[in-house]
Structures are given as C-alpha cells and as structure tokens.
Amino acid sequence: MTGKEKSDKKKKVLVLGGGFGGVFAAKSLEKFGRGTVEVELINNNNYFVFQPLLAEVASSSINSSDAVVPLRQLLTRVQVRQARVMGIDFKKKSVIVMQGSRMTPVELKYDEVVLALGTGVDLERIPGMADHALTMKDLTDAHMLRTHVIGCLETADVTTERVVKEQLLTFIVVGAGFSGVETVAEMRQLIRRALPYYHNISVDEIRTYLIEYAPRILPTFPADLATYATQQLKKQGIEVLTGVGTKSATSTGVALTNGATLNASTVVATIGNGPHPLVEMLGLDLHWGRIVTDRFMRVQGHDHVWALGDAALIPLSDNPQEDPADYATQTAQFAVREGYQLAANIMAKLKGEKLKPFAYTSKGSLASLGMSKAVADVYGIKLSGLLAWLLWRGFYLSFLPGFAAKFRVGVNWLLNAIMPPNLVQLRMRPPATRYIHFWKGDRVFEPGMLIDGFYTVIHGAFRLTIDNPDTGEHFEKVFGPGEHFGERVLVKSELRTGLVEALEDGLLLFIAQKDFTRFARAFPFLDKYFTDYIEKTFGGPEKAFAPGSTNQRPGKAAEEKPELAKTR
Amino acid sequence: MTGKEKSDKKKKVLVLGGGFGGVFAAKSLEKFGRGTVEVELINNNNYFVFQPLLAEVASSSINSSDAVVPLRQLLTRVQVRQARVMGIDFKKKSVIVMQGSRMTPVELKYDEVVLALGTGVDLERIPGMADHALTMKDLTDAHMLRTHVIGCLETADVTTERVVKEQLLTFIVVGAGFSGVETVAEMRQLIRRALPYYHNISVDEIRTYLIEYAPRILPTFPADLATYATQQLKKQGIEVLTGVGTKSATSTGVALTNGATLNASTVVATIGNGPHPLVEMLGLDLHWGRIVTDRFMRVQGHDHVWALGDAALIPLSDNPQEDPADYATQTAQFAVREGYQLAANIMAKLKGEKLKPFAYTSKGSLASLGMSKAVADVYGIKLSGLLAWLLWRGFYLSFLPGFAAKFRVGVNWLLNAIMPPNLVQLRMRPPATRYIHFWKGDRVFEPGMLIDGFYTVIHGAFRLTIDNPDTGEHFEKVFGPGEHFGERVLVKSELRTGLVEALEDGLLLFIAQKDFTRFARAFPFLDKYFTDYIEKTFGGPEKAFAPGSTNQRPGKAAEEKPELAKTR
C-alpha cells in the first residue's frame, strides 16, 4: 500500500474556526486519531488570538504579537488553511472557502465537520454605534484602540479650543463585563503613564467613563467582588455609571438613556455579542443565537456536523430549562474542555464506540482591574487586590498555548514594569468610505478646515452656508437624501469656506478625497456630471466663495498637490 | 518678570522633520539654548524611525515597536507636534500645518526654521513600480512587507495551480544598496525560518532575486567586500543579478531591461530616492533634488532658514565640484553630526558669534547580510563574517537613541535567537481604490473568482468574454479608456462568470466592492446610470450569463451577504 492510498483511507475532519474551541478540538483530534484521521483547520487569520490579553495589547503592556500565536506553530501536525468560509453544503459534505489574494473558491470535502466559529458583534440596535464605536474582539481592534487613544492625546496636546480638547480627553467604555472592565482599566493606565510626556495635558482634564445597563458591573461575579472592583476603578479616576444604557452614538459622543449626552472622541463598545454571520446563514437551529447541539455536541438534525465553543449551545443535562446555567458557558475554560471531549466523541463515533456527554464545572473567574489589582472567584474562594492580580497573570500565562508565547509575554510584562510606556502611534489607513451619524445641530465641517472628501446624504437634512467676508456674498442650500456636498474637492483642494450643519438627526456617507477624485476623474460620465453641477449650483469653479478663494490659504505647497505633502 | 513675559522673549526655533537630523538638531538646540530658545519639532508621525533596523522588523527579528522611539520620550524638553506641514511663508516667518483628526490649519511663527525633511520615494520613471512595488522607507512599509511575505507563504501552501504557486514563491528586491541588501537577506531568513511550518512548500520552490542596475552590489563599499557579500547572498540561495534594470512592473512581476520577465507576487523597490514632495514645492534652490546650503547649513537666499540631513546638499569645502564626495553624504552618521553643528550655529547666530562650517569624516560603513554575517569598512579596516555582524549589532545598538529602546531591542534579539519566528500575519486594510497595471495578455479576472470590485479603464484595451456552458450563449465586449466593467457587483455578489484580458499594455482603476456599492447606492443618479447600463449592455441583471447564475455557487451563505462572512 503506498502512502497516497493510505492517506485516502483516512477520515477527513474539517474544523472551522481557530479560537479556543477550534484549536483544542483540532489538537486533540490529531493526537487521538493519528494515522486514521486527517485534520484540517480553517481560519480567516493565520493566528490564534488569546482574547484575555487583548486589553493589555490596547494599553501597550505587551506587544501586539504577544497576544497571538501563529496557528501553524500551535498545531504543527494539523493542516492549517488561511481562508474565508463561504458556506457549507451539508448534503455534499463539503465546505466552500475563498482563499489567496485573488480570492478563488475551493471546495473541501469532509467526513466530519466541526463548527467552532465563535460569535460576532451586533451593534445595530443602537443607532450610530456600529459606525462610531471601537470594539475589542480581535488583535486589530486592540491595536486600533491603542493608536486611537494616543492620537487623541497627541491632538489634545496642541489643541487650543476648549470644547475640542474636552472631547478628545473623554474616553467611554460601554458594557462592564470582563472585557469592558479590563479595557477601561487598561486604557486609563495607558493614559496615566503617557501623561508625563504630554506637557499641555493635566490629569484633571481626563474623563473616563464605564457605562453599564445592568444595576452593577461584572454581573457574573459575586456582588461583593463587583463592589470592590467598582471602588478600585473609581480610585483610578474612572467614573462608573450603572443602570444607564446608550441610546445613540455619533463621531462626537454618545447619548444616554437617562437623557444626558457625553461628548467623547473615544467610545469602545464591549456589548452586543451576536451570532457569527456565517452561523446565522447556515440554516441550522439556533437558540439565543447559538447552534443547538445535543449533550455530545452533535448538531441537531445533521449527521457529521458538530459544534462547540461560543457558537454552540451545549446542554449540561438531559432536560435543560430556559436558563443559561443549564448550558455550557461561553468562556475559554469551557471551550478548551469541549474541544477535548468533542475530539474524543468524533473518535468514538468513527470507531463505533459510545459517545460521552459533555460535563464540566467552572474553576472560577478572574478580572484584572489594572494598577496591579484584580478580582478573583476561584473554587468558590473570593480574592481581590494584588494577590488576585498575581493569580490573574499566573493563570493566563499558564493558559497561553505554547512555550514561546508564554516566555515572550512573561519577558514583556517584566520589561513593561521597568520601562516607560510605548507611545508609538502606528497609524492605519482610515477606510475610504464611511457612514457618519449626526445629531441635530452638529457641524459636519466649518470654514478653515482642510477639505477631506465628498458627502452624500443618506437621511436627514443638512444646511450649507457660505459667507464671503470680503464681498458680503451669502450662499445657502439645504441638502436632503440622495443629495451631496463637498464635490468641489474635484476643482480645488484647499480649505473649506462653508459651514455645514445638521438640521435634524441624520446620516452621511463620506468618501475620502483621494478615492473620490480618482473615481470621478477616471469616469468621464461622472466628471461631466460634477462639472455641470458645480456650474449650475455655484456658478462655476472660480466663483468668489469657491473653497479657498477668500479664506486663509495654506501656502503654495498645499495648493498644488496637497496629497503629496503627506509623509508616506 | 512673569513666566509668560520671559517666554515671550525666547527665540522660537521650529524644526521640521523627526529623522536623525531633526531629532539631533532639536536635542542640541534645547541643550545649548535652554532658557533663551524655545524649540518645537513637527513631524507627521509621533515617533522617530531607526531606519537601519527596518529590515529586521520586516523579518520579525524585532518587534515593530522596537525600531521606533516616540519623539516625546526622546525629546522630553522639546515641544513635539504631530502635524502635517503644508507650507512655509518665508516672508511672514510662519509655517502652516494641519493637525488633529479634523485636519484644521494652524499657523506657527518662527524666528529660525530648520528643514530636516529627509527624502521621498520617486518610482514614477518605471511604469507600474509605484503602484505595485513595496518600499522600505518607514515602519508601515516594513510591517507591510512582513505581512505580505507571510501571506504569500499561506496562499502558496494551499494553492494547487503550479503557475500561481511559482509566482507566490518568487521574491524580488530591486536595488542593491544597503537597504536592498539588508532587505533581501532578512526576507530570505524569514522565509527559511518559516518553511518548517508550511508543509506543502519545499525550499527548492523559493526564488529570491536581488536586482541591481550597477555592475555590482553595494556600490559605496570596497569591491572585495561587495564580492564577499555577493558570495554570502548566493550561499543563502539568493540570485544576484547585476547590470540589469527594471523596465516595468505589474501585479504579477517585473520586466527587466535584458528582455526577461520575472513572475513574482513580491517586488520590493529600494531604489528611487527623490526629493521630499514638500521640499520640491518650497521654491528653494535644489541641486540633485537637495536643498542647496552654504557650509554653515544656511539655505541660500533665505535668512532664518537652515537645512540638514538627507534633504540638504551641504558642501564640505568652499569650492565644491560636481562630485558627491565634495558634499556631506546622506547617512545617519552625517545627519547626527550636522544636527549638533547646526544647533551650535543657530546659537552662535543668535548671540552674534562666528559660525563654524560643517566638517566630518565618515567612520565607516556596515551592511548586514543576515545569517550572522555582515560586511564592514570601519576606519579603513575591512571586516566580514561573524565579527562584522557582531560589530553591526553593537554599533546600531549603541546608536539607538534612548536606553529603553536599546534594552528592548537587545532583549528581542536574544529572544529571537532562541525562539521560533513570529509568523503572525496582522493584515492591514487594503486601499479602496488602486491603479493596477497589466501587460498584454494578462488576465484581470477569470470565471470562478469571487467578485471583488469595479474597474475603470485608464488606458489600454481590455476584452470581456462570457461563455455560458449550459446555454452556449457567448458575449464579448472590448473596453477602452473611460469605459468600465464589473458594475454587476451592484446586482449580484457572487463569482465572476466572465474572463477579462488585456489586449495591450494597460492601466485600470480598481474600486473595492464595498466602497463602490456604498457610493453608487447612496447616490441615486449613479445607481440609475448603472441600472440602465446593465439593462442596455447585458439585457438586464437576470440575464443567463449574469455573474453566478451558471457557474459553481459558493453556497447559500455567500449568496446573500458575502461581506458579512468575513471574520472582522
């Protein structure tokens, strides 16, 4: 028998998703089934994210690369495929993925498939939240939050307008579960450590809010630990608002359910866990947004399909009630145990042996509060303060898969304790198009700002006013849905001369100047439309109140080729 | 006298640019002029980039954040402003900058201004190079190169098409100066260390090229060291092509001046140093693209304006000839000395003392070849191999400004020596619009690929062919400048059914599906245009050969909401 023939006889198990559940299922499957089972794990990123450390990445306590482990190094004997899962054909027993830079489709056959897709974020219920809030789900999020916070400090340090500075120095975290509490604590710590380097910002100017709809923070923790945590956060200068929800968000802040509005440039949403979009589309039975399985983690109504981790709803008894306590909880601890048991069950099935139901009792919970403080509830014992914090670090270090990762994180924790904070702002390219929400009275732009792009009204009404102080000319126009403003970026690229205000709550689609200009110029039809429009609406590109013609000019350089003046 | 009045009497010196020249000038100015001079440094990023270590970032030998130092931590007593310089009004003695997230203009008055803007990249002479090659000028570049290389390995590992795999595993560096040699060596090292984790790629499949137009690599080094370096690179499996230039580049490779074409997914250009765009626009005397100064670093024809570093052409004698050797060379060593001397000269001028001409002799040069090898020419002594490499590391470690940075880099070098390589691919958002060059015969897309966006022809001719195997229908259309294809992303978001080929060398503007769809849908006028166009050209959106209607489908999930299936 040749190697090829042998391998053809192996059963193929596909694991979709590279979080705790997927990784530990794949690892155990490979181990239990070596020689008889071929395991392949498919994930959109080539790395495993150690979620509990994301807040530390956001605060620069550790390097971005230390909170993640390359899947190939974690699963050296498993085939790892970096690809996007597009769908599953349960009848044909195949998964369709898109892979490569050209995104070509590939069909992968399986004998058994494991769904370990985790959860998604669903912020749609709060208008503006999805478009304006930062999230804390993956490495890119943590990295963006860090960059964003440092950017706010940079700008606040040189801003002379009081209102703008206040907004830049207000930081809001919505949701006070583990992730929210750890994020707000780490963010505050980053700011505190950074402030000595920002000479024009004093600590009294910083406002940090933690907002929770429930009556208290850390709802899954014992009440006395939550009280301790609240006190610690307050001691660090964090304002904890409980029993309050968020009603809407814009680029300038959030409106609360109690009628108040907080102006802030930074809003982090740790709420809104929803089903993974792919899970929603597979047509499986969902309950509370999770895939319904039996106690053996088999998906109801489908042979050869298994689910685990945060995506799955695994009953802990034969007759579960409408109570989350009757199901496996969505934590890393559970996912790891599920991965092990699921691998054992798949092997048992292939060998025709008896499957075992999943059973596990949580060993406890831990939440870091920054500043060498934490709260812990371990084997029923409650701890707080430094001891809990050391336990927190030790526990996660031991939990981090792979020796290299443990070592790197350990070293960086030590380095960070003795070194100044890393304030490098490695900026990422902003999206070319984005939706921007406005409240009535908000300003979209005002005279003197650099022209940044083109706006189309999705809903609401916006008024443009241009006043020429030299000639006394006045121009006014109201724009409704489908109408647009800012198209004069095609003609001149200088400063705004007009003021645009929202006459009611509204939504705009913004397109960055560079992308808009490239598109409009490449496309003669559109170019002509805008030329005609400018002629008709403003009386031509050279009209007195055309952008930049009456206001302060940014010098010769900017007039000619503004986009080139950017450092690459 | 109050503090405020005192500060009003201080002379204000603005330093534009935060590279070696700018940082050392600002540091010395603050030191020499404490109490009498107020120094402000303006830079687009909030960090200083230690250029010599960028290649190590690209190869994961050190963390991204270790090759940079936050300017505020380097210059604790200097005001640091993160802003984009838009222009200088030499008459009013003011610099106009744009700052903050809203990019508002601010005018900054100065008594003396120091131009330390470095150089830019100019790849326009080689068609396609600017749009397709990666560069190695700043931290983002190094980070992108690393991500790109790992991405090529990820895709190659699961690709079954031979031609595509070959292209993915071919890596080209253009230009064999310091940067080119160090980049190719580090890139090769990253790949070599990564390969054990990619089970389907063998080392024989990797092609790495170093391409240099001059007759030999490292033209500024002694010939025997360059010969040694060439041998070392060849030993590592790098193919060194000298006396050959690049004629054009596309997304699939480069055409060489000797008529050959190399298919490659990765092209790094370390050539094409040109003037910084702002320097070009200031209207100053330029020679070889550099600002002409006198021996005291004063800019000719302007009082109160100084220049140094790579942006400046500083004569080393009173009567310099048309020979680069008669001017300060563009290296960090020189820039540091220039910074010191320039600060002393500004102080001398303010005190009415005599200025000193700039004079410095290089202490030598070093180039790392990867694999614990380097070449060095120090105080006229030539070294190579391990000794030179240790000298290289020691030298740069000592040169790295700030103890924290030294320590971090040192620790990470050690960690890296004993740890597996970091293969995390932290992907960055691709640009929404980009220009893509094609050679005659190249395919833009082919049936079965995921629909990715909309294309407009800038120049050239492209032919779309759709064949419906079920019905035998055949559709063909040629598109010229100003025409477009791919607009059916607005109607269906599935797989391409058509084949588009370049009938001659050409250029397309690509707009990503998400951004194009948002724009077209928000803008009723454009939406109607495309609906009419699709009706007229293809006979409507439901035509048999409409995308996805005849070909393999990616399952239910992808059909409905493809963009949601992406992991965030």
Tab-separated table of C-alpha atoms in Angstrom, chain A residues 128-350:
chain	number	residue	atom	x	y	z
A	128	GLY	CA	-24.524	55.028	15.155
A	129	MET	CA	-22.792	52.560	17.469
A	130	ALA	CA	-21.621	50.182	14.723
A	131	ASP	CA	-20.221	53.098	12.707
A	132	HIS	CA	-18.564	55.038	15.508
A	133	ALA	CA	-17.606	52.745	18.376
A	134	LEU	CA	-14.371	50.803	18.555
A	135	THR	CA	-14.688	47.141	19.522
A	136	MET	CA	-12.410	44.708	21.355
A	137	LYS	CA	-12.828	41.396	19.579
A	138	ASP	CA	-9.530	40.832	17.814
A	139	LEU	CA	-5.964	41.947	17.533
A	140	THR	CA	-6.700	44.670	15.007
A	141	ASP	CA	-9.291	46.145	17.371
A	142	ALA	CA	-6.824	46.273	20.255
A	143	HIS	CA	-4.232	47.831	18.030
A	144	MET	CA	-6.687	50.421	16.715
A	145	LEU	CA	-7.850	51.377	20.192
A	146	ARG	CA	-4.274	51.976	21.310
A	147	THR	CA	-3.478	54.052	18.233
A	148	HIS	CA	-6.698	55.989	18.646
A	149	VAL	CA	-6.086	56.838	22.320
A	150	ILE	CA	-2.540	58.029	21.619
A	151	GLY	CA	-3.839	60.052	18.675
A	152	CYS	CA	-6.323	61.792	20.966
A	153	LEU	CA	-3.520	62.722	23.366
A	154	GLU	CA	-1.341	63.985	20.509
A	155	THR	CA	-4.089	66.233	19.200
A	156	ALA	CA	-5.264	67.402	22.626
A	157	ASP	CA	-1.699	68.426	23.433
A	158	VAL	CA	-1.669	71.010	20.629
A	159	THR	CA	-5.366	71.960	20.534
A	160	THR	CA	-6.311	75.430	21.699
A	161	GLU	CA	-10.104	75.037	21.506
A	162	ARG	CA	-11.501	74.062	24.899
A	163	VAL	CA	-14.520	72.109	23.620
A	164	VAL	CA	-12.439	70.054	21.199
A	165	LYS	CA	-9.851	69.319	23.861
A	166	GLU	CA	-12.536	68.159	26.305
A	167	GLN	CA	-13.978	65.839	23.703
A	168	LEU	CA	-10.537	64.442	22.836
A	169	LEU	CA	-9.840	63.734	26.504
A	170	THR	CA	-13.097	61.919	27.234
A	171	PHE	CA	-12.931	58.135	26.965
A	172	ILE	CA	-16.003	55.917	27.220
A	173	VAL	CA	-16.312	52.159	27.520
A	174	VAL	CA	-19.818	50.779	27.069
A	175	GLY	CA	-20.517	47.472	28.819
A	176	ALA	CA	-18.999	46.365	32.124
A	177	GLY	CA	-18.488	42.648	31.697
A	178	PHE	CA	-14.944	41.234	31.816
A	179	SER	CA	-13.892	42.830	28.584
A	180	GLY	CA	-15.342	46.261	29.428
A	181	VAL	CA	-13.817	46.384	32.912
A	182	GLU	CA	-10.396	45.239	31.754
A	183	THR	CA	-10.463	47.593	28.780
A	184	VAL	CA	-11.374	50.686	30.784
A	185	ALA	CA	-8.751	49.873	33.428
A	186	GLU	CA	-6.008	49.269	30.901
A	187	MET	CA	-6.932	52.363	28.890
A	188	ARG	CA	-6.819	54.547	31.979
A	189	GLN	CA	-3.438	53.066	32.868
A	190	LEU	CA	-2.020	53.788	29.410
A	191	ILE	CA	-3.195	57.408	29.631
A	192	ARG	CA	-1.846	57.862	33.152
A	193	ARG	CA	1.568	56.537	32.155
A	194	ALA	CA	1.617	58.596	28.965
A	195	LEU	CA	0.641	61.951	30.501
A	196	PRO	CA	4.119	62.984	31.724
A	197	TYR	CA	5.140	63.215	28.069
A	198	TYR	CA	2.247	65.478	27.103
A	199	HIS	CA	3.153	68.801	28.650
A	200	ASN	CA	-0.106	70.569	27.851
A	201	ILE	CA	-2.486	67.994	29.324
A	202	SER	CA	-3.154	67.713	33.036
A	203	VAL	CA	-4.672	64.641	34.650
A	204	ASP	CA	-7.751	66.664	35.756
A	205	GLU	CA	-8.674	67.118	32.122
A	206	ILE	CA	-9.062	63.374	31.528
A	207	ARG	CA	-12.566	61.885	31.817
A	208	THR	CA	-13.030	58.120	31.697
A	209	TYR	CA	-16.473	56.501	31.866
A	210	LEU	CA	-17.599	52.928	32.248
A	211	ILE	CA	-21.262	52.587	31.301
A	212	GLU	CA	-23.356	49.547	32.187
A	213	TYR	CA	-27.059	48.987	31.632
A	214	ALA	CA	-27.320	46.420	34.453
A	215	PRO	CA	-27.538	47.680	38.042
A	216	ARG	CA	-23.912	46.743	38.698
A	217	ILE	CA	-20.654	45.937	36.906
A	218	LEU	CA	-19.336	42.390	36.379
A	219	PRO	CA	-22.822	40.817	36.584
A	220	THR	CA	-21.418	37.265	36.557
A	221	PHE	CA	-19.293	37.934	39.664
A	222	PRO	CA	-20.315	37.801	43.330
A	223	ALA	CA	-21.730	41.170	44.402
A	224	ASP	CA	-19.004	41.960	46.949
A	225	LEU	CA	-16.244	41.456	44.377
A	226	ALA	CA	-18.091	43.735	41.977
A	227	THR	CA	-18.308	46.347	44.719
A	228	TYR	CA	-14.578	46.054	45.343
A	229	ALA	CA	-13.908	46.349	41.593
A	230	THR	CA	-16.104	49.462	41.389
A	231	GLN	CA	-14.175	51.076	44.238
A	232	GLN	CA	-10.837	50.294	42.599
A	233	LEU	CA	-11.933	51.730	39.266
A	234	LYS	CA	-13.232	54.888	40.976
A	235	LYS	CA	-9.938	55.239	42.834
A	236	GLN	CA	-8.195	55.300	39.484
A	237	GLY	CA	-10.423	58.172	38.397
A	238	ILE	CA	-12.866	56.141	36.315
A	239	GLU	CA	-16.495	57.227	36.545
A	240	VAL	CA	-18.715	54.161	36.766
A	241	LEU	CA	-22.289	54.670	35.574
A	242	THR	CA	-24.615	51.728	36.170
A	243	GLY	CA	-28.291	51.341	35.324
A	244	VAL	CA	-27.744	53.510	32.254
A	245	GLY	CA	-27.776	52.465	28.606
A	246	THR	CA	-26.671	54.129	25.404
A	247	LYS	CA	-29.302	55.455	23.035
A	248	SER	CA	-27.225	56.581	20.068
A	249	ALA	CA	-23.673	57.394	19.065
A	250	THR	CA	-22.050	59.860	16.680
A	251	SER	CA	-18.451	60.805	15.997
A	252	THR	CA	-18.667	63.311	18.849
A	253	GLY	CA	-20.126	61.186	21.630
A	254	VAL	CA	-22.971	59.087	22.996
A	255	ALA	CA	-26.499	59.904	24.127
A	256	LEU	CA	-27.557	58.012	27.258
A	257	THR	CA	-30.933	56.575	28.195
A	258	ASN	CA	-31.090	58.981	31.150
A	259	GLY	CA	-31.202	61.929	28.752
A	260	ALA	CA	-27.580	63.005	29.214
A	261	THR	CA	-25.079	63.334	26.396
A	262	LEU	CA	-21.362	62.655	26.796
A	263	ASN	CA	-19.057	64.316	24.285
A	264	ALA	CA	-16.182	61.986	23.551
A	265	SER	CA	-13.843	61.162	20.704
A	266	THR	CA	-13.384	57.621	22.009
A	267	VAL	CA	-16.225	55.156	22.519
A	268	VAL	CA	-15.446	51.473	22.959
A	269	ALA	CA	-18.360	49.038	22.760
A	270	THR	CA	-17.866	45.738	24.572
A	271	ILE	CA	-21.576	44.927	24.301
A	272	GLY	CA	-23.603	43.382	21.508
A	273	ASN	CA	-22.338	39.824	21.230
A	274	GLY	CA	-24.377	38.262	18.470
A	275	PRO	CA	-24.162	35.152	16.325
A	276	HIS	CA	-21.315	34.867	13.854
A	277	PRO	CA	-22.729	35.935	10.448
A	278	LEU	CA	-21.897	32.573	8.905
A	279	VAL	CA	-23.646	30.727	11.748
A	280	GLU	CA	-26.767	32.773	11.050
A	281	MET	CA	-26.731	31.799	7.403
A	282	LEU	CA	-26.224	28.046	7.670
A	283	GLY	CA	-29.884	27.345	8.282
A	284	LEU	CA	-29.243	25.404	11.491
A	285	ASP	CA	-31.448	25.515	14.591
A	286	LEU	CA	-30.376	28.494	16.666
A	287	HIS	CA	-31.423	29.410	20.192
A	288	TRP	CA	-30.191	32.612	21.839
A	289	GLY	CA	-28.188	32.994	18.604
A	290	ARG	CA	-26.249	29.773	19.267
A	291	ILE	CA	-26.265	26.457	17.410
A	292	VAL	CA	-28.390	23.900	19.251
A	293	THR	CA	-26.467	20.676	19.921
A	294	ASP	CA	-27.141	17.558	21.986
A	295	ARG	CA	-25.053	16.733	25.039
A	296	PHE	CA	-22.457	15.076	22.732
A	297	MET	CA	-22.054	18.320	20.759
A	298	ARG	CA	-23.712	16.880	17.663
A	299	VAL	CA	-25.740	19.467	15.740
A	300	GLN	CA	-29.432	18.615	15.804
A	301	GLY	CA	-30.814	17.275	12.553
A	302	HIS	CA	-27.454	16.869	10.807
A	303	ASP	CA	-25.184	13.857	10.744
A	304	HIS	CA	-21.442	14.519	10.630
A	305	VAL	CA	-21.827	18.074	11.951
A	306	TRP	CA	-20.536	19.103	15.379
A	307	ALA	CA	-20.393	22.453	17.165
A	308	LEU	CA	-18.612	23.816	20.222
A	309	GLY	CA	-17.338	26.971	21.848
A	310	ASP	CA	-19.171	30.292	21.967
A	311	ALA	CA	-21.076	29.438	18.776
A	312	ALA	CA	-22.730	26.386	20.331
A	313	LEU	CA	-25.495	25.888	22.877
A	314	ILE	CA	-24.458	22.684	24.640
A	315	PRO	CA	-26.851	21.376	27.302
A	316	LEU	CA	-25.329	20.222	30.568
A	317	SER	CA	-28.263	17.935	31.408
A	318	ASP	CA	-30.770	15.828	29.515
A	319	ASN	CA	-33.606	18.164	30.283
A	320	PRO	CA	-32.252	21.721	30.192
A	321	GLN	CA	-34.571	24.570	31.134
A	322	GLU	CA	-34.746	28.092	29.696
A	323	ASP	CA	-31.833	29.037	31.935
A	324	PRO	CA	-28.279	29.817	30.776
A	325	ALA	CA	-26.971	27.887	33.781
A	326	ASP	CA	-28.254	24.681	32.169
A	327	TYR	CA	-25.854	25.136	29.246
A	328	ALA	CA	-22.074	25.354	28.861
A	329	THR	CA	-20.951	28.948	29.431
A	330	GLN	CA	-19.166	30.956	26.759
A	331	THR	CA	-15.690	31.072	28.277
A	332	ALA	CA	-12.250	29.877	27.226
A	333	GLN	CA	-12.211	27.369	30.098
A	334	PHE	CA	-15.322	25.634	28.771
A	335	ALA	CA	-14.207	25.808	25.142
A	336	VAL	CA	-10.941	24.024	25.933
A	337	ARG	CA	-12.764	21.177	27.709
A	338	GLU	CA	-15.342	20.990	24.933
A	339	GLY	CA	-12.569	20.692	22.346
A	340	TYR	CA	-11.106	17.714	24.166
A	341	GLN	CA	-14.461	15.975	24.612
A	342	LEU	CA	-15.591	16.649	21.071
A	343	ALA	CA	-12.396	15.111	19.677
A	344	ALA	CA	-12.949	12.054	21.854
A	345	ASN	CA	-16.554	11.787	20.664
A	346	ILE	CA	-15.623	12.012	16.993
A	347	MET	CA	-13.058	9.247	17.508
A	348	ALA	CA	-15.641	7.162	19.377
A	349	LYS	CA	-18.113	7.611	16.550
A	350	LEU	CA	-15.566	6.609	13.907
